[in-house]
Tab-separated table of C-alpha atoms in Angstrom:
chain	number	residue	atom	x	y	z
A	1	UNK	CA	-7.126	-0.929	-49.294
A	2	UNK	CA	-10.165	-3.126	-48.559
A	3	UNK	CA	-13.538	-2.125	-50.013
A	4	UNK	CA	-16.293	-0.735	-47.760
A	5	UNK	CA	-18.258	-3.980	-48.128
A	6	UNK	CA	-15.248	-6.060	-47.104
A	7	UNK	CA	-14.643	-3.858	-44.059
A	8	UNK	CA	-18.299	-3.990	-43.063
A	9	UNK	CA	-18.274	-7.792	-43.279
A	10	UNK	CA	-15.055	-8.017	-41.242
A	11	UNK	CA	-16.601	-5.773	-38.590
A	12	UNK	CA	-19.808	-7.804	-38.443
A	13	UNK	CA	-17.880	-11.105	-38.282
A	14	UNK	CA	-15.660	-9.805	-35.469
A	15	UNK	CA	-18.667	-8.680	-33.427
A	16	UNK	CA	-20.343	-12.047	-33.922
A	17	UNK	CA	-17.146	-13.844	-32.869
A	18	UNK	CA	-16.939	-11.731	-29.729
A	19	UNK	CA	-20.615	-12.372	-28.935
A	20	UNK	CA	-20.075	-16.096	-29.375
A	21	UNK	CA	-16.998	-16.083	-27.114
A	22	UNK	CA	-18.770	-14.081	-24.395
A	23	UNK	CA	-21.816	-16.355	-24.616
A	24	UNK	CA	-19.592	-19.435	-24.396
A	25	UNK	CA	-17.901	-18.058	-21.274
A	26	UNK	CA	-21.306	-17.559	-19.663
A	27	UNK	CA	-21.881	-21.282	-20.185
A	28	UNK	CA	-18.578	-22.134	-18.480
A	29	UNK	CA	-16.318	-22.506	-21.506
A	30	UNK	CA	-12.804	-21.035	-21.571
A	31	UNK	CA	-12.899	-18.553	-24.441
A	32	UNK	CA	-10.194	-15.990	-23.670
A	33	UNK	CA	-8.242	-16.799	-26.833
A	34	UNK	CA	-11.349	-16.266	-28.965
A	35	UNK	CA	-12.086	-12.993	-27.190
A	36	UNK	CA	-8.539	-11.767	-27.782
A	37	UNK	CA	-8.740	-12.662	-31.465
A	38	UNK	CA	-12.108	-10.931	-31.935
A	39	UNK	CA	-11.012	-7.795	-30.085
A	40	UNK	CA	-7.752	-7.633	-32.064
A	41	UNK	CA	-9.730	-7.841	-35.302
A	42	UNK	CA	-12.045	-5.060	-34.131
A	43	UNK	CA	-9.055	-2.936	-33.167
A	44	UNK	CA	-7.687	-3.307	-36.714
A	45	UNK	CA	-10.898	-2.717	-38.674
A	46	UNK	CA	-12.632	0.044	-36.667
A	47	UNK	CA	-10.483	3.033	-37.769
A	48	UNK	CA	-11.456	2.401	-41.407
A	49	UNK	CA	-15.220	2.208	-40.855
A	50	UNK	CA	-17.731	5.026	-41.461
A	51	UNK	CA	-18.672	6.863	-38.261
A	52	UNK	CA	-22.363	6.126	-38.756
A	53	UNK	CA	-21.777	2.370	-38.790
A	54	UNK	CA	-19.613	2.529	-35.641
A	55	UNK	CA	-22.247	4.606	-33.849
A	56	UNK	CA	-24.968	2.132	-34.825
A	57	UNK	CA	-23.211	-0.755	-33.053
A	58	UNK	CA	-21.731	1.169	-30.089
A	59	UNK	CA	-24.414	0.064	-27.621
A	60	UNK	CA	-24.047	-3.536	-28.699
A	61	UNK	CA	-20.305	-3.438	-28.012
A	62	UNK	CA	-20.794	-1.715	-24.648
A	63	UNK	CA	-23.091	-4.555	-23.564
A	64	UNK	CA	-20.504	-7.124	-24.633
A	65	UNK	CA	-17.740	-5.287	-22.752
A	66	UNK	CA	-19.763	-5.199	-19.562
A	67	UNK	CA	-20.394	-8.945	-19.766
A	68	UNK	CA	-16.753	-9.617	-20.645
A	69	UNK	CA	-15.560	-7.802	-17.528
A	70	UNK	CA	-17.618	-10.176	-15.360
A	71	UNK	CA	-15.749	-13.161	-16.830
A	72	UNK	CA	-12.376	-12.838	-15.092
A	73	UNK	CA	-10.933	-10.598	-17.811
A	74	UNK	CA	-7.133	-10.801	-18.024
A	75	UNK	CA	-4.837	-7.776	-18.411
A	76	UNK	CA	-4.418	-8.259	-22.196
A	77	UNK	CA	-8.203	-8.440	-22.606
A	78	UNK	CA	-8.693	-5.273	-20.556
A	79	UNK	CA	-6.132	-3.381	-22.635
A	80	UNK	CA	-7.845	-4.422	-25.859
A	81	UNK	CA	-11.265	-3.492	-24.464
A	82	UNK	CA	-9.934	-0.009	-23.637
A	83	UNK	CA	-8.348	0.341	-27.079
A	84	UNK	CA	-11.539	-0.651	-28.914
A	85	UNK	CA	-13.770	1.458	-26.655
A	86	UNK	CA	-11.540	4.506	-27.142
A	87	UNK	CA	-11.732	4.147	-30.919
A	88	UNK	CA	-15.502	3.619	-30.847
A	89	UNK	CA	-16.172	6.692	-28.702
A	90	UNK	CA	-13.888	8.855	-30.826
A	91	UNK	CA	-15.561	7.723	-34.054
A	92	UNK	CA	-19.165	7.736	-32.833
A	93	UNK	CA	-20.026	10.055	-29.979
A	94	UNK	CA	-17.693	10.969	-27.122
A	95	UNK	CA	-20.658	12.379	-25.208
A	96	UNK	CA	-21.838	8.784	-24.708
A	97	UNK	CA	-18.743	8.003	-22.619
A	98	UNK	CA	-20.200	9.324	-19.318
A	99	UNK	CA	-23.139	6.923	-19.639
A	100	UNK	CA	-20.796	3.969	-20.032
A	101	UNK	CA	-18.729	5.264	-17.110
A	102	UNK	CA	-21.845	5.171	-14.947
A	103	UNK	CA	-22.411	1.572	-15.991
A	104	UNK	CA	-18.886	0.656	-14.889
A	105	UNK	CA	-19.343	2.479	-11.584
A	106	UNK	CA	-22.550	0.515	-10.977
A	107	UNK	CA	-20.667	-2.674	-11.764
A	108	UNK	CA	-18.058	-1.743	-9.155
A	109	UNK	CA	-20.700	-0.661	-6.645
A	110	UNK	CA	-22.292	-4.093	-6.452
A	111	UNK	CA	-22.747	-4.872	-2.762
A	112	UNK	CA	-22.267	-8.610	-3.279
A	113	UNK	CA	-19.118	-10.331	-2.042
A	114	UNK	CA	-16.965	-13.169	-3.297
A	115	UNK	CA	-13.856	-13.789	-5.393
A	116	UNK	CA	-15.711	-13.590	-8.711
A	117	UNK	CA	-17.388	-10.319	-7.758
A	118	UNK	CA	-14.030	-8.861	-6.692
A	119	UNK	CA	-12.444	-9.938	-9.998
A	120	UNK	CA	-15.217	-8.093	-11.838
A	121	UNK	CA	-14.754	-4.962	-9.740
A	122	UNK	CA	-10.984	-4.997	-10.247
A	123	UNK	CA	-11.380	-5.436	-14.010
A	124	UNK	CA	-13.988	-2.657	-14.244
A	125	UNK	CA	-11.804	-0.240	-12.247
A	126	UNK	CA	-8.789	-1.079	-14.393
A	127	UNK	CA	-10.698	-0.360	-17.602
A	128	UNK	CA	-12.113	2.861	-16.179
A	129	UNK	CA	-8.679	3.993	-14.993
A	130	UNK	CA	-7.249	3.429	-18.467
A	131	UNK	CA	-10.176	5.275	-20.058
A	132	UNK	CA	-9.399	8.302	-17.865
A	133	UNK	CA	-5.909	8.337	-19.389
A	134	UNK	CA	-7.392	8.532	-22.894
A	135	UNK	CA	-10.372	10.790	-22.093
A	136	UNK	CA	-9.250	12.714	-19.000
A	137	UNK	CA	-11.268	15.882	-19.531
A	138	UNK	CA	-14.517	14.069	-20.376
A	139	UNK	CA	-14.246	11.838	-17.290
A	140	UNK	CA	-12.922	14.414	-14.833
A	141	UNK	CA	-16.386	14.862	-13.201
A	142	UNK	CA	-16.270	11.186	-12.203
A	143	UNK	CA	-12.860	11.294	-10.506
A	144	UNK	CA	-14.225	11.633	-6.965
A	145	UNK	CA	-16.520	8.637	-7.532
A	146	UNK	CA	-13.583	6.634	-8.863
A	147	UNK	CA	-11.433	7.628	-5.876
A	148	UNK	CA	-14.179	6.372	-3.549
A	149	UNK	CA	-14.057	3.017	-5.348
A	150	UNK	CA	-10.247	2.915	-5.044
A	151	UNK	CA	-10.547	3.548	-1.292
A	152	UNK	CA	-12.700	0.410	-1.056
A	153	UNK	CA	-10.418	-1.679	-3.257
A	154	UNK	CA	-7.311	-1.022	-1.140
A	155	UNK	CA	-9.138	-2.804	1.688
A	156	UNK	CA	-9.595	-6.008	-0.336
A	157	UNK	CA	-7.876	-9.154	0.897
A	158	UNK	CA	-6.012	-9.832	-2.345
A	159	UNK	CA	-2.703	-7.985	-2.705
A	160	UNK	CA	-3.168	-7.957	-6.485
A	161	UNK	CA	-6.476	-6.088	-6.089
A	162	UNK	CA	-4.922	-3.518	-3.741
A	163	UNK	CA	-1.975	-3.040	-6.084
A	164	UNK	CA	-4.219	-2.694	-9.133
A	165	UNK	CA	-6.293	-0.032	-7.362
A	166	UNK	CA	-3.166	1.985	-6.566
A	167	UNK	CA	-1.884	1.656	-10.133
A	168	UNK	CA	-5.141	3.151	-11.348
A	169	UNK	CA	-4.840	5.905	-8.765
A	170	UNK	CA	-1.458	6.779	-10.283
A	171	UNK	CA	-2.957	6.812	-13.777
A	172	UNK	CA	-5.869	9.012	-12.777
A	173	UNK	CA	-3.759	11.546	-10.863
A	174	UNK	CA	-1.245	11.796	-13.700
A	175	UNK	CA	-3.941	12.152	-16.383
A	176	UNK	CA	-6.535	14.329	-14.652
A	177	UNK	CA	-4.514	15.955	-11.883
A	178	UNK	CA	-5.877	16.748	-8.411
A	179	UNK	CA	-7.501	20.170	-8.419
A	180	UNK	CA	-8.873	20.300	-4.869
A	181	UNK	CA	-6.527	20.370	-1.866
A	182	UNK	CA	-9.145	18.462	0.138
A	183	UNK	CA	-9.127	15.665	-2.438
A	184	UNK	CA	-5.319	15.520	-2.330
A	185	UNK	CA	-5.429	15.324	1.471
A	186	UNK	CA	-7.880	12.426	1.277
A	187	UNK	CA	-5.585	10.636	-1.161
A	188	UNK	CA	-2.685	11.107	1.280
A	189	UNK	CA	-4.792	9.607	4.083
A	190	UNK	CA	-5.522	6.683	1.791
A	191	UNK	CA	-1.832	6.184	0.988
A	192	UNK	CA	-0.847	6.249	4.660
A	193	UNK	CA	-2.808	3.028	5.127
A	194	UNK	CA	-0.971	1.140	2.389
A	195	UNK	CA	2.598	2.450	2.643
A	196	UNK	CA	3.125	-0.157	5.370
A	197	UNK	CA	1.078	-2.857	3.607
A	198	UNK	CA	2.137	-6.439	4.309
A	199	UNK	CA	2.711	-7.018	0.579
A	200	UNK	CA	5.925	-5.565	-0.873
A	201	UNK	CA	4.310	-5.071	-4.284
A	202	UNK	CA	1.551	-2.938	-2.760
A	203	UNK	CA	4.054	-0.831	-0.797
A	204	UNK	CA	5.997	-0.217	-4.005
A	205	UNK	CA	2.948	1.039	-5.919
A	206	UNK	CA	1.951	3.168	-2.900
A	207	UNK	CA	5.353	4.866	-3.109
A	208	UNK	CA	4.805	5.509	-6.827
A	209	UNK	CA	1.431	7.040	-5.991
A	210	UNK	CA	3.023	9.326	-3.403
A	211	UNK	CA	5.505	10.556	-6.025
A	212	UNK	CA	2.654	11.449	-8.365
A	213	UNK	CA	0.648	13.097	-5.581
A	214	UNK	CA	3.599	15.300	-4.575
A	215	UNK	CA	4.030	16.343	-8.214
A	216	UNK	CA	0.383	17.168	-8.960
A	217	UNK	CA	-0.404	18.733	-5.573
A	218	UNK	CA	2.645	20.518	-4.105
A	219	UNK	CA	0.293	22.344	-1.729
A	220	UNK	CA	-0.643	18.998	-0.194
A	221	UNK	CA	3.057	18.143	0.061
A	222	UNK	CA	3.700	21.446	1.820
A	223	UNK	CA	0.984	20.715	4.380
A	224	UNK	CA	1.889	17.057	4.954
A	225	UNK	CA	5.455	16.885	3.694
A	226	UNK	CA	7.181	16.022	6.959
A	227	UNK	CA	4.830	13.106	7.614
A	228	UNK	CA	5.242	11.951	3.999
A	229	UNK	CA	9.030	12.131	4.210
A	230	UNK	CA	9.149	10.309	7.539
A	231	UNK	CA	6.949	7.535	6.136
A	232	UNK	CA	9.406	7.104	3.252
A	233	UNK	CA	12.393	7.088	5.608
A	234	UNK	CA	10.725	4.483	7.804
A	235	UNK	CA	10.241	2.230	4.777
A	236	UNK	CA	13.859	2.725	3.712
A	237	UNK	CA	15.157	1.940	7.222
A	238	UNK	CA	13.414	-1.441	7.218
A	239	UNK	CA	15.425	-4.510	6.276
A	240	UNK	CA	14.407	-6.226	3.054
A	241	UNK	CA	11.827	-8.974	3.711
A	242	UNK	CA	13.074	-12.545	3.590
A	243	UNK	CA	12.080	-14.642	0.612
A	244	UNK	CA	11.655	-11.685	-1.758
A	245	UNK	CA	13.606	-11.337	-4.990
A	246	UNK	CA	16.409	-8.792	-4.698
A	247	UNK	CA	15.106	-7.011	-7.798
A	248	UNK	CA	11.694	-6.530	-6.160
A	249	UNK	CA	13.328	-5.159	-3.012
A	250	UNK	CA	15.519	-2.809	-5.043
A	251	UNK	CA	12.513	-1.600	-7.024
A	252	UNK	CA	10.639	-0.873	-3.807
A	253	UNK	CA	13.582	1.002	-2.286
A	254	UNK	CA	13.989	3.126	-5.393
A	255	UNK	CA	10.249	3.920	-5.418
A	256	UNK	CA	10.405	5.195	-1.827
A	257	UNK	CA	13.661	7.060	-2.526
A	258	UNK	CA	12.100	8.802	-5.513
A	259	UNK	CA	8.976	9.623	-3.503
A	260	UNK	CA	11.118	11.088	-0.719
A	261	UNK	CA	12.924	13.365	-3.164
A	262	UNK	CA	9.661	14.399	-4.865
A	263	UNK	CA	8.089	15.320	-1.534
A	264	UNK	CA	11.061	17.425	-0.422
A	265	UNK	CA	11.241	19.120	-3.831
A	266	UNK	CA	7.534	19.958	-3.645
A	267	UNK	CA	7.929	21.362	-0.130
A	268	UNK	CA	10.631	23.722	-1.375
A	269	UNK	CA	8.575	25.120	-4.271
A	270	UNK	CA	7.498	28.779	-3.987
A	271	UNK	CA	3.935	27.791	-4.904
A	272	UNK	CA	3.800	25.634	-1.773
A	273	UNK	CA	5.200	28.345	0.487
A	274	UNK	CA	1.939	30.289	0.545
A	275	UNK	CA	0.183	27.399	2.290
A	276	UNK	CA	3.076	26.503	4.542
A	277	UNK	CA	2.732	26.971	8.287
A	278	UNK	CA	5.464	28.812	10.174
A	279	UNK	CA	7.362	25.748	11.320
A	280	UNK	CA	8.443	23.525	8.450
A	281	UNK	CA	11.581	21.449	8.276
A	282	UNK	CA	12.108	22.014	4.533
A	283	UNK	CA	11.733	25.390	2.825
A	284	UNK	CA	14.480	25.249	0.171
A	285	UNK	CA	17.225	23.003	-1.233
A	286	UNK	CA	19.655	23.619	1.639
A	287	UNK	CA	17.102	22.729	4.321
A	288	UNK	CA	16.119	19.662	2.285
A	289	UNK	CA	19.709	18.411	2.293
A	290	UNK	CA	19.977	19.194	6.017
A	291	UNK	CA	16.821	17.168	6.675
A	292	UNK	CA	18.286	14.172	4.850
A	293	UNK	CA	21.633	14.487	6.639
A	294	UNK	CA	19.811	14.341	9.957
A	295	UNK	CA	17.952	11.279	8.711
A	296	UNK	CA	21.294	9.597	7.984
A	297	UNK	CA	22.541	10.273	11.514
A	298	UNK	CA	19.336	8.871	13.034
A	299	UNK	CA	19.030	5.887	10.676
A	300	UNK	CA	20.256	2.278	11.023
A	301	UNK	CA	23.823	1.996	12.266
A	302	UNK	CA	24.452	-1.694	11.614
A	303	UNK	CA	23.120	-4.744	9.831
A	304	UNK	CA	22.030	-5.083	6.219
A	305	UNK	CA	19.712	-2.086	6.516
A	306	UNK	CA	22.695	0.226	7.185
A	307	UNK	CA	24.249	0.347	3.678
A	308	UNK	CA	20.849	0.182	1.957
A	309	UNK	CA	19.431	3.057	3.993
A	310	UNK	CA	22.444	5.301	3.540
A	311	UNK	CA	22.711	4.671	-0.183
A	312	UNK	CA	18.978	5.339	-0.589
A	313	UNK	CA	19.169	8.647	1.281
A	314	UNK	CA	22.219	9.627	-0.774
A	315	UNK	CA	20.262	8.892	-3.923
A	316	UNK	CA	17.420	11.035	-2.564
A	317	UNK	CA	19.878	13.917	-2.099
A	318	UNK	CA	21.045	13.594	-5.704
A	319	UNK	CA	17.464	13.279	-7.013
A	320	UNK	CA	16.492	16.366	-5.008
A	321	UNK	CA	19.382	18.275	-6.578
A	322	UNK	CA	18.272	17.121	-10.034
A	323	UNK	CA	14.652	18.104	-9.366
A	324	UNK	CA	15.705	21.580	-8.264
A	325	UNK	CA	18.184	21.974	-11.103
A	326	UNK	CA	20.989	23.112	-8.820
A	327	UNK	CA	24.285	24.042	-10.423
A	328	UNK	CA	25.740	26.757	-8.212
A	329	UNK	CA	28.876	26.136	-6.188
A	330	UNK	CA	27.202	26.468	-2.775
A	331	UNK	CA	24.486	23.912	-3.555
A	332	UNK	CA	26.947	21.457	-5.082
A	333	UNK	CA	29.121	21.793	-1.979
A	334	UNK	CA	26.113	20.793	0.117
A	335	UNK	CA	25.615	17.692	-2.007
A	336	UNK	CA	29.263	16.629	-1.749
A	337	UNK	CA	29.324	17.290	2.009
A	338	UNK	CA	26.218	15.189	2.555
A	339	UNK	CA	27.556	12.291	0.479
A	340	UNK	CA	30.861	12.327	2.364
A	341	UNK	CA	29.062	12.437	5.709
A	342	UNK	CA	27.081	9.374	4.644
A	343	UNK	CA	30.342	7.439	4.486
A	344	UNK	CA	31.179	8.203	8.116
A	345	UNK	CA	30.648	5.223	10.375
A	346	UNK	CA	28.206	5.861	13.255
A	347	UNK	CA	29.849	6.544	16.621
A	348	UNK	CA	28.133	3.453	18.016
A	349	UNK	CA	30.097	1.322	15.542
A	350	UNK	CA	33.580	2.508	16.498
A	351	UNK	CA	33.754	0.052	19.393
A	352	UNK	CA	31.862	-2.638	17.526
A	353	UNK	CA	32.432	-6.320	18.258
A	354	UNK	CA	32.078	-7.022	14.521
A	355	UNK	CA	34.558	-4.663	12.818
A	356	UNK	CA	34.847	-6.824	9.684
A	357	UNK	CA	31.119	-6.793	9.100
A	358	UNK	CA	30.971	-3.062	9.747
A	359	UNK	CA	33.774	-2.462	7.251
A	360	UNK	CA	31.912	-4.540	4.671
A	361	UNK	CA	28.773	-2.477	5.248
A	362	UNK	CA	30.756	0.741	4.847
A	363	UNK	CA	32.372	-0.468	1.623
A	364	UNK	CA	28.967	-1.484	0.294
A	365	UNK	CA	27.520	1.918	1.129
A	366	UNK	CA	30.540	3.602	-0.459
A	367	UNK	CA	30.079	1.600	-3.650
A	368	UNK	CA	26.396	2.575	-3.839
A	369	UNK	CA	27.118	6.253	-3.216
A	370	UNK	CA	29.821	6.417	-5.883
A	371	UNK	CA	27.516	4.695	-8.371
A	372	UNK	CA	24.632	7.063	-7.623
A	373	UNK	CA	26.797	10.158	-7.987
A	374	UNK	CA	28.590	8.969	-11.124
A	375	UNK	CA	25.299	8.360	-12.967
A	376	UNK	CA	23.751	11.696	-11.962
A	377	UNK	CA	23.716	14.848	-14.124
A	378	UNK	CA	24.617	16.740	-10.925
A	379	UNK	CA	28.171	15.367	-11.125
A	380	UNK	CA	28.640	17.097	-14.498
A	381	UNK	CA	28.631	20.475	-12.764
A	382	UNK	CA	31.725	19.605	-10.735
């Protein structure tokens, strides 16, 4: 093990290297590699340093981090910044974290506009979102402020900025939860605006966010579940956009399918029933399956969207069964009935002018359904 003097020198050298790299970037030089090297060295040496020495240089590192985030910080740099900051706050004084959080919020609240300013805001939000994961309880008082920033970021022109904001929303909800129903409702309003975003990547992350929201706030899902489910079904009924990789389209479909199942499962929870109005389409597993069967009958009846939509809804049925842990004969019979009904051709297709294409669509849907059911734990109960 290295001696205290050796560790102290390594720490000092790493800080100097980072200062030099940040200063060089301010002068227009490309110094990302040097920043990565210095941060990696700090990440390695910090855990072995005395707490007093770490505390002494905490402010100096915070200043460097703030400057670094204004220099088009890449994802690897942001992750290292979070790692080093987390170690520093744990070793020195966690109570100093709120002050640094305020500095990041001020950085994101800059009223100036421009690509460089937006890059800084995106980087600062990303770092703050990751810090919430590591220090959820300490940063919980700032969650509403962070959500206000996210609401602004999803209006940015760049799809990457909108997607990054939603990714951080997922992190924050999963780490800190959503305690207030009003806050959850505001998040749902926010998601409604991006679930039909023009960018497929943004729509996919929005679906992930809806899944998390339904899990952490079932009361919100009970109050808005039908609208949430219909938004998912609308996305699943849409044909895949031209020019997109099939893997990206599949990922998006699965995200909306999972969100659909999460919403219906949350609506059926007893905890949500207390806040449920008299007329709700889903109150238990059986009504959830019935809702999805009706969706199948009203969904696309031809074209490429037909097999994709039906297979997605079938997967939602299976995921709903998994989420509710069904294993009784009656519930399993509902699942099998729904899957078989999904393989029925729509009545509008029986007199189709393109029987070969319709048969191909049916075979494709059948293949998807069989695959979904075979890979599900639900099938083990049969």
